[in-house]
Coordinates of C-alpha atoms and ligand atoms in Angstrom, one line a residue:
X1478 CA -4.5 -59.9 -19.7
X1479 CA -6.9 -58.5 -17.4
X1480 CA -5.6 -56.4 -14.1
X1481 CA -8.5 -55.7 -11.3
X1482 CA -6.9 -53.0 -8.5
X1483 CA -8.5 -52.8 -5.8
X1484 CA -8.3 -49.0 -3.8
X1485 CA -10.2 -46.6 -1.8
X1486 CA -8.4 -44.1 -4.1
X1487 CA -9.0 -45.6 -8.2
X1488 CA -8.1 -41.6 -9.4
X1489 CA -4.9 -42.2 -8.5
X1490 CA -4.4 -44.4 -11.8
X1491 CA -5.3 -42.0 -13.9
X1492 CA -2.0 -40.6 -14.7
X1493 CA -0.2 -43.9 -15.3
X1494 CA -2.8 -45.7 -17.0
X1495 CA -3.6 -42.2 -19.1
X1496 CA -0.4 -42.4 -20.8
X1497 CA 2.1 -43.7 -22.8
X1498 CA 3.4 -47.5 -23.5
X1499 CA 0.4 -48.3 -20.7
X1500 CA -2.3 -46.3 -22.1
X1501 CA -1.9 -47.7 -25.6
X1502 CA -1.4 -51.3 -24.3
X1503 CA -5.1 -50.8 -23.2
X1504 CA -6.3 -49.3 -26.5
X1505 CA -4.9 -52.1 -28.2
X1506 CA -7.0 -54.5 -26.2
X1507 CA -3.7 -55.9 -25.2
X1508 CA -4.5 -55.3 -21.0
X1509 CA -8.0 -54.5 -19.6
X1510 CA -7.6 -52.8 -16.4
X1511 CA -10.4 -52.5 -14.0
X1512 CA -10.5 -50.2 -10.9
X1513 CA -12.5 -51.4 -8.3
X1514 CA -13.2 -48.8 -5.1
X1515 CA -13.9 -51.4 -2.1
X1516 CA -15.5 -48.3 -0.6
X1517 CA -18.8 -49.6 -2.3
X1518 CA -18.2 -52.8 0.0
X1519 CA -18.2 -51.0 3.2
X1520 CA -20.3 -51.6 6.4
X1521 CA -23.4 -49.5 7.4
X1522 CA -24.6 -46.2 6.4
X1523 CA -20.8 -44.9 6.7
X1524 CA -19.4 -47.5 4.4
X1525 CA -16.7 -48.0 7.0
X1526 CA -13.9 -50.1 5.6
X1527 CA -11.9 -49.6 9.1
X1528 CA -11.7 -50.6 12.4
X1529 CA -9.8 -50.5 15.5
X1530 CA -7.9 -53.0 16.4
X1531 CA -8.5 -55.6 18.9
X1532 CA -6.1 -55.9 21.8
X1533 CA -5.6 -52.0 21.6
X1534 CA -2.7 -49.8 19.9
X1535 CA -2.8 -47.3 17.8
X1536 CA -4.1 -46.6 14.1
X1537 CA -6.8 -48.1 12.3
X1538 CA -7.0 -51.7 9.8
X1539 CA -8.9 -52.3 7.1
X1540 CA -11.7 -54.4 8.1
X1541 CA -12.1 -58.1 6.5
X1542 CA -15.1 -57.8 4.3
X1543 CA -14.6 -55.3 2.3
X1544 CA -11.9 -56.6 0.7
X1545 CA -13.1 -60.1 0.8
X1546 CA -16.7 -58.5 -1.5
X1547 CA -14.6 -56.8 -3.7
X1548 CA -12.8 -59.9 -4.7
X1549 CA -15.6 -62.0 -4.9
X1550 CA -17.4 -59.4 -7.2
X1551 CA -14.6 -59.9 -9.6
X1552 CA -15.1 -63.7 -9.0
X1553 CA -18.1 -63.2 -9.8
X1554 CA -17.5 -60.8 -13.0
X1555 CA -14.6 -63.2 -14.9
X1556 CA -15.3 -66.9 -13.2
X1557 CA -13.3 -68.3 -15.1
X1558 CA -10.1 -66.8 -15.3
X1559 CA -7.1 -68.0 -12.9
X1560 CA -6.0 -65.3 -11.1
X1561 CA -2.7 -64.0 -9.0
X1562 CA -4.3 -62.5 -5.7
X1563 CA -1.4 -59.5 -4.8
X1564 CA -1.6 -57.5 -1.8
X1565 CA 0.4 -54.8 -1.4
X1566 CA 2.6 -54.9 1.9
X1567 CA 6.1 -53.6 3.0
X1568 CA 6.5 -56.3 4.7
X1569 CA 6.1 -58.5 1.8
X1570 CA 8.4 -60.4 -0.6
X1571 CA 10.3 -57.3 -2.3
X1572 CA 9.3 -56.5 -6.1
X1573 CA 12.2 -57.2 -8.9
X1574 CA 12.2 -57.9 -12.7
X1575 CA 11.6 -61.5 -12.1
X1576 CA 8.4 -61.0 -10.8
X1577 CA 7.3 -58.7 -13.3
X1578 CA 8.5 -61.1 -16.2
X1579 CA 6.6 -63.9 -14.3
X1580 CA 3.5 -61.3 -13.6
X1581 CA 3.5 -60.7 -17.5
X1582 CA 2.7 -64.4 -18.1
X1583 CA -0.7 -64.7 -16.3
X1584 CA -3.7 -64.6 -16.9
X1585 CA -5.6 -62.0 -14.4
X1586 CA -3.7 -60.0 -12.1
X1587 CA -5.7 -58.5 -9.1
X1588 CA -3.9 -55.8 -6.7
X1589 CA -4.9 -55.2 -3.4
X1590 CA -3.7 -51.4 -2.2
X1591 CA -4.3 -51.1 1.6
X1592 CA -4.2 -48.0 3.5
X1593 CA -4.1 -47.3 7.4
X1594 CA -1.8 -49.0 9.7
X1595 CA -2.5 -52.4 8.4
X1596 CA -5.0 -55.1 7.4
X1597 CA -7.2 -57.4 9.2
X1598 CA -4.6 -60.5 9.3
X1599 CA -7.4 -62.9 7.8
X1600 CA -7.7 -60.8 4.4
X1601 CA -4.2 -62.6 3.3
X1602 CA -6.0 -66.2 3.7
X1603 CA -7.2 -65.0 -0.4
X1604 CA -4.1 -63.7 -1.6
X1605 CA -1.5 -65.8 -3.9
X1606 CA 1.2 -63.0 -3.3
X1607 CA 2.5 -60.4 -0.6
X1608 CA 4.8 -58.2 -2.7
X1609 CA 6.6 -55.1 -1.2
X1610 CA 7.9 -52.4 -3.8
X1611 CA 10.8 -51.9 -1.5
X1612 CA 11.9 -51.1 2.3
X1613 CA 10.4 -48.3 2.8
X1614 CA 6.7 -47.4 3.8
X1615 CA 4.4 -45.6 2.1
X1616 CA 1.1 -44.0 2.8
X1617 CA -0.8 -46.5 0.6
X1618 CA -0.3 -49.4 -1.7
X1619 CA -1.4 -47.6 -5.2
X1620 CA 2.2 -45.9 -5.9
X1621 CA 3.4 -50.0 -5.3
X1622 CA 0.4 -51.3 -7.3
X1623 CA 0.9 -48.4 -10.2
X1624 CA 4.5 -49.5 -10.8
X1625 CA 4.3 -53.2 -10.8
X1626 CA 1.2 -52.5 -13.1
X1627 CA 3.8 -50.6 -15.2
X1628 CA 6.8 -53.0 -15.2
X1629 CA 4.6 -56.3 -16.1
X1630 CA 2.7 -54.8 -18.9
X1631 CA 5.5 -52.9 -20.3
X1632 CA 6.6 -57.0 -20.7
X1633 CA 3.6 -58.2 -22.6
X1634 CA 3.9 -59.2 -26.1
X1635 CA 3.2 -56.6 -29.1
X1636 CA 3.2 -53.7 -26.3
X1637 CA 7.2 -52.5 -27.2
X1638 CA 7.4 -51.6 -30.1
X1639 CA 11.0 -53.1 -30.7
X1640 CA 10.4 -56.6 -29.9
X1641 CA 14.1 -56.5 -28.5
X1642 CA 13.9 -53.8 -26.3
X1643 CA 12.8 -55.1 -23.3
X1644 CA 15.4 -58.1 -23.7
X1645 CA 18.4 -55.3 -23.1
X1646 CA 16.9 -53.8 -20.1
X1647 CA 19.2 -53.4 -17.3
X1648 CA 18.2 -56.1 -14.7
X1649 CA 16.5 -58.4 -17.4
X1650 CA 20.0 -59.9 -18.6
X1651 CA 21.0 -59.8 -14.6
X1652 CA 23.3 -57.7 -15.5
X1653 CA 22.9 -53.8 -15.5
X1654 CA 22.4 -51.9 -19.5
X1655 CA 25.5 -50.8 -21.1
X1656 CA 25.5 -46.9 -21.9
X1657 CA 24.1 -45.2 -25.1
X1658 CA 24.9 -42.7 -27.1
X1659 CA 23.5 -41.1 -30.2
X1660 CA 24.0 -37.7 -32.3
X1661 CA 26.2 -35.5 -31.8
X1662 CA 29.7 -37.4 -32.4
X1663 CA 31.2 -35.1 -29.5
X1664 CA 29.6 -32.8 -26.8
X1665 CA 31.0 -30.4 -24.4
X1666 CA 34.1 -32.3 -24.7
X1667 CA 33.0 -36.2 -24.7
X1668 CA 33.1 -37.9 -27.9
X1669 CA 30.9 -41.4 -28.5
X1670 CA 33.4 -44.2 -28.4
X1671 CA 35.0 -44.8 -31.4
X1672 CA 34.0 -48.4 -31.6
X1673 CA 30.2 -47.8 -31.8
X1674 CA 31.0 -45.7 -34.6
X1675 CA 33.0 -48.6 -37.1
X1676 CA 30.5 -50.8 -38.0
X1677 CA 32.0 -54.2 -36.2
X1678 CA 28.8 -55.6 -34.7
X1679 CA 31.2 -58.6 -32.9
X1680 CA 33.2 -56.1 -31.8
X1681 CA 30.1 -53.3 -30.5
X1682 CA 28.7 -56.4 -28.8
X1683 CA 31.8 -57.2 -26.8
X1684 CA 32.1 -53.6 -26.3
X1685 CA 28.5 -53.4 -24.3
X1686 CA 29.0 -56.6 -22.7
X1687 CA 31.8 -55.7 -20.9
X1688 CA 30.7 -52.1 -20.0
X1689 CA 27.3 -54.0 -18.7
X1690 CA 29.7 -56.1 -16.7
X1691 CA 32.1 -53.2 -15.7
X1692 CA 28.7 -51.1 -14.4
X1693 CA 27.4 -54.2 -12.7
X1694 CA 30.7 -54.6 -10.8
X1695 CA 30.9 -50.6 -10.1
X1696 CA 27.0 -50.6 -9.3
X1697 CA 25.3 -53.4 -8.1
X1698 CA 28.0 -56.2 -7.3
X1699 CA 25.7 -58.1 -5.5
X1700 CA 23.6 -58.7 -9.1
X1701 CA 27.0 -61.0 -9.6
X1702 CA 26.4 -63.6 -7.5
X1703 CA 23.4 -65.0 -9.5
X1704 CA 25.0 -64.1 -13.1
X1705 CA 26.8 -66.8 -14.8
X1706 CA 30.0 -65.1 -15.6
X1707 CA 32.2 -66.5 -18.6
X1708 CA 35.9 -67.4 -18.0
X1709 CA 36.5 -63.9 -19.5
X1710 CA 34.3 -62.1 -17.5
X1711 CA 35.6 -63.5 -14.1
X1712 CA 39.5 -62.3 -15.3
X1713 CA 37.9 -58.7 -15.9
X1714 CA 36.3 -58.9 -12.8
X1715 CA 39.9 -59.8 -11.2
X1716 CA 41.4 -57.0 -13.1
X1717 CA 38.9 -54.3 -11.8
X1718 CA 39.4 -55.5 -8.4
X1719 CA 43.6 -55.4 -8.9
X1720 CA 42.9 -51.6 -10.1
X1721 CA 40.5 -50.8 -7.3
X1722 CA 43.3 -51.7 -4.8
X1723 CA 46.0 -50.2 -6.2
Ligands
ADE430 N1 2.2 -50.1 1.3 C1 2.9 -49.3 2.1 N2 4.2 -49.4 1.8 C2 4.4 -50.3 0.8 C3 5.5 -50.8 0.1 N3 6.7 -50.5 0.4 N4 5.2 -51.8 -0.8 C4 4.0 -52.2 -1.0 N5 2.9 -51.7 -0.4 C5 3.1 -50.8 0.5

């Protein structure tokens, strides 16, 4: 895969890219990620990337063409490859796994991180995706950019090292992870539940199934709605809800 980011601030990927499950996906030649500071695209002897905008109010937009260079230089650097266009907006569609899993199966991803109060409305006439990390502003689009760069390549094949692991994930199953426990058997008082500790895999499994479902239901109850829930899952879910009233 190759991921093009496009920032007035390309530093600020040092530390995520410099370590870790990321950093050795790139060694491996598994993701090649390009920074590319649109600075270089800006106009007159400034490089102005900003303006002010037309009809009045306050704060500044990033101007139309130096965005529009920068992507057409990495047109121009990989013409061939089909590429997801993905500007970084709060007011965009918000971020979830199921993005990240569908990011992980293209090609070329290329990120566009604004700054200021806003863009130049005709800079999303090139972009395939508005994607908001969540409802809440920030001061840029490279924290949003840096963790969807994280979750999708965290998804890409030979980059866990337990093929498996990303398959348990909470959110992946659409329901949230079951809890872990390792060494010691008991601390400060709380043992490990006996049943992880007897060698029944049919029973372990049924074990973290239903503390996945129990966490979902406690947690995130709206996850529900799009999980397919067995016959015995909904008459857990009816228990819980009998206990929560009483
Ligand atoms: N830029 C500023 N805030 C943002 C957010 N929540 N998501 C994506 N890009 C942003």
């Amino acid at each position: 895969m190759i991921i093009d980011v496009v920032t007035l601030f390309p530093e600020m990927f040092d530390g995520p890219l410099g370590y870790s499950i990321v950093k050795r996906a790139i060694e491996k030649d598994i993701v090649e990620v390009n920074r590319v500071n649109f600075r270089q695209f800006g106009k007159g002897k400034h490089q102005r990337v900003d303006d002010t905008p037309y009809g009045g109010g306050a704060g500044m937009l990033l101007k139309p063409e130096p965005l529009f260079d920068a992507v057409d230089s990495i047109n121009e650097r990989e013409p061939e490859t089909k590429k997801r266009i993905i500007l970084m907006d709060p007011a965009g569609k918000p971020f979830n796994q199921a993005m990240a899993e569908e990011f992980s199966g293209e090609e070329h991803l290329v990120f566009l991180c604004g700054h200021y109060e806003g863009y130049d409305e005709r800079i999303r006439s090139m972009v395939t995706d508005e994607v908001s990390l969540g409802d809440y502003v920030l001061t840029g689009g490279e924290l949003a950019a840096m963790v969807m760069i994280d979750a999708t390549v965290r998804l890409l094949p030979e980059v866990l090292g337990n093929a498996d692991s990303a398959q348990t994930d909470s959110h992946s199953s659409g329901l949230l992870e079951h809890p872990h426990y390792t060494r010691p058997v008991e601390y400060r008082g709380m043992k490990v539940p006996d049943v992880l500790m007897n060698g029944n895999h049919g029973l372990i499994a049924e074990w973290r199934h239903k503390e996945s479902l129990k966490r979902t239901f406690e947690r995130r109850p709206d996850m529900l709605a799009s999980y397919d829930l067995s016959d015995q899952d909904k008459k857990l879910i009816a228990e819980w809800k009998t206990e929560e009233m009483e």
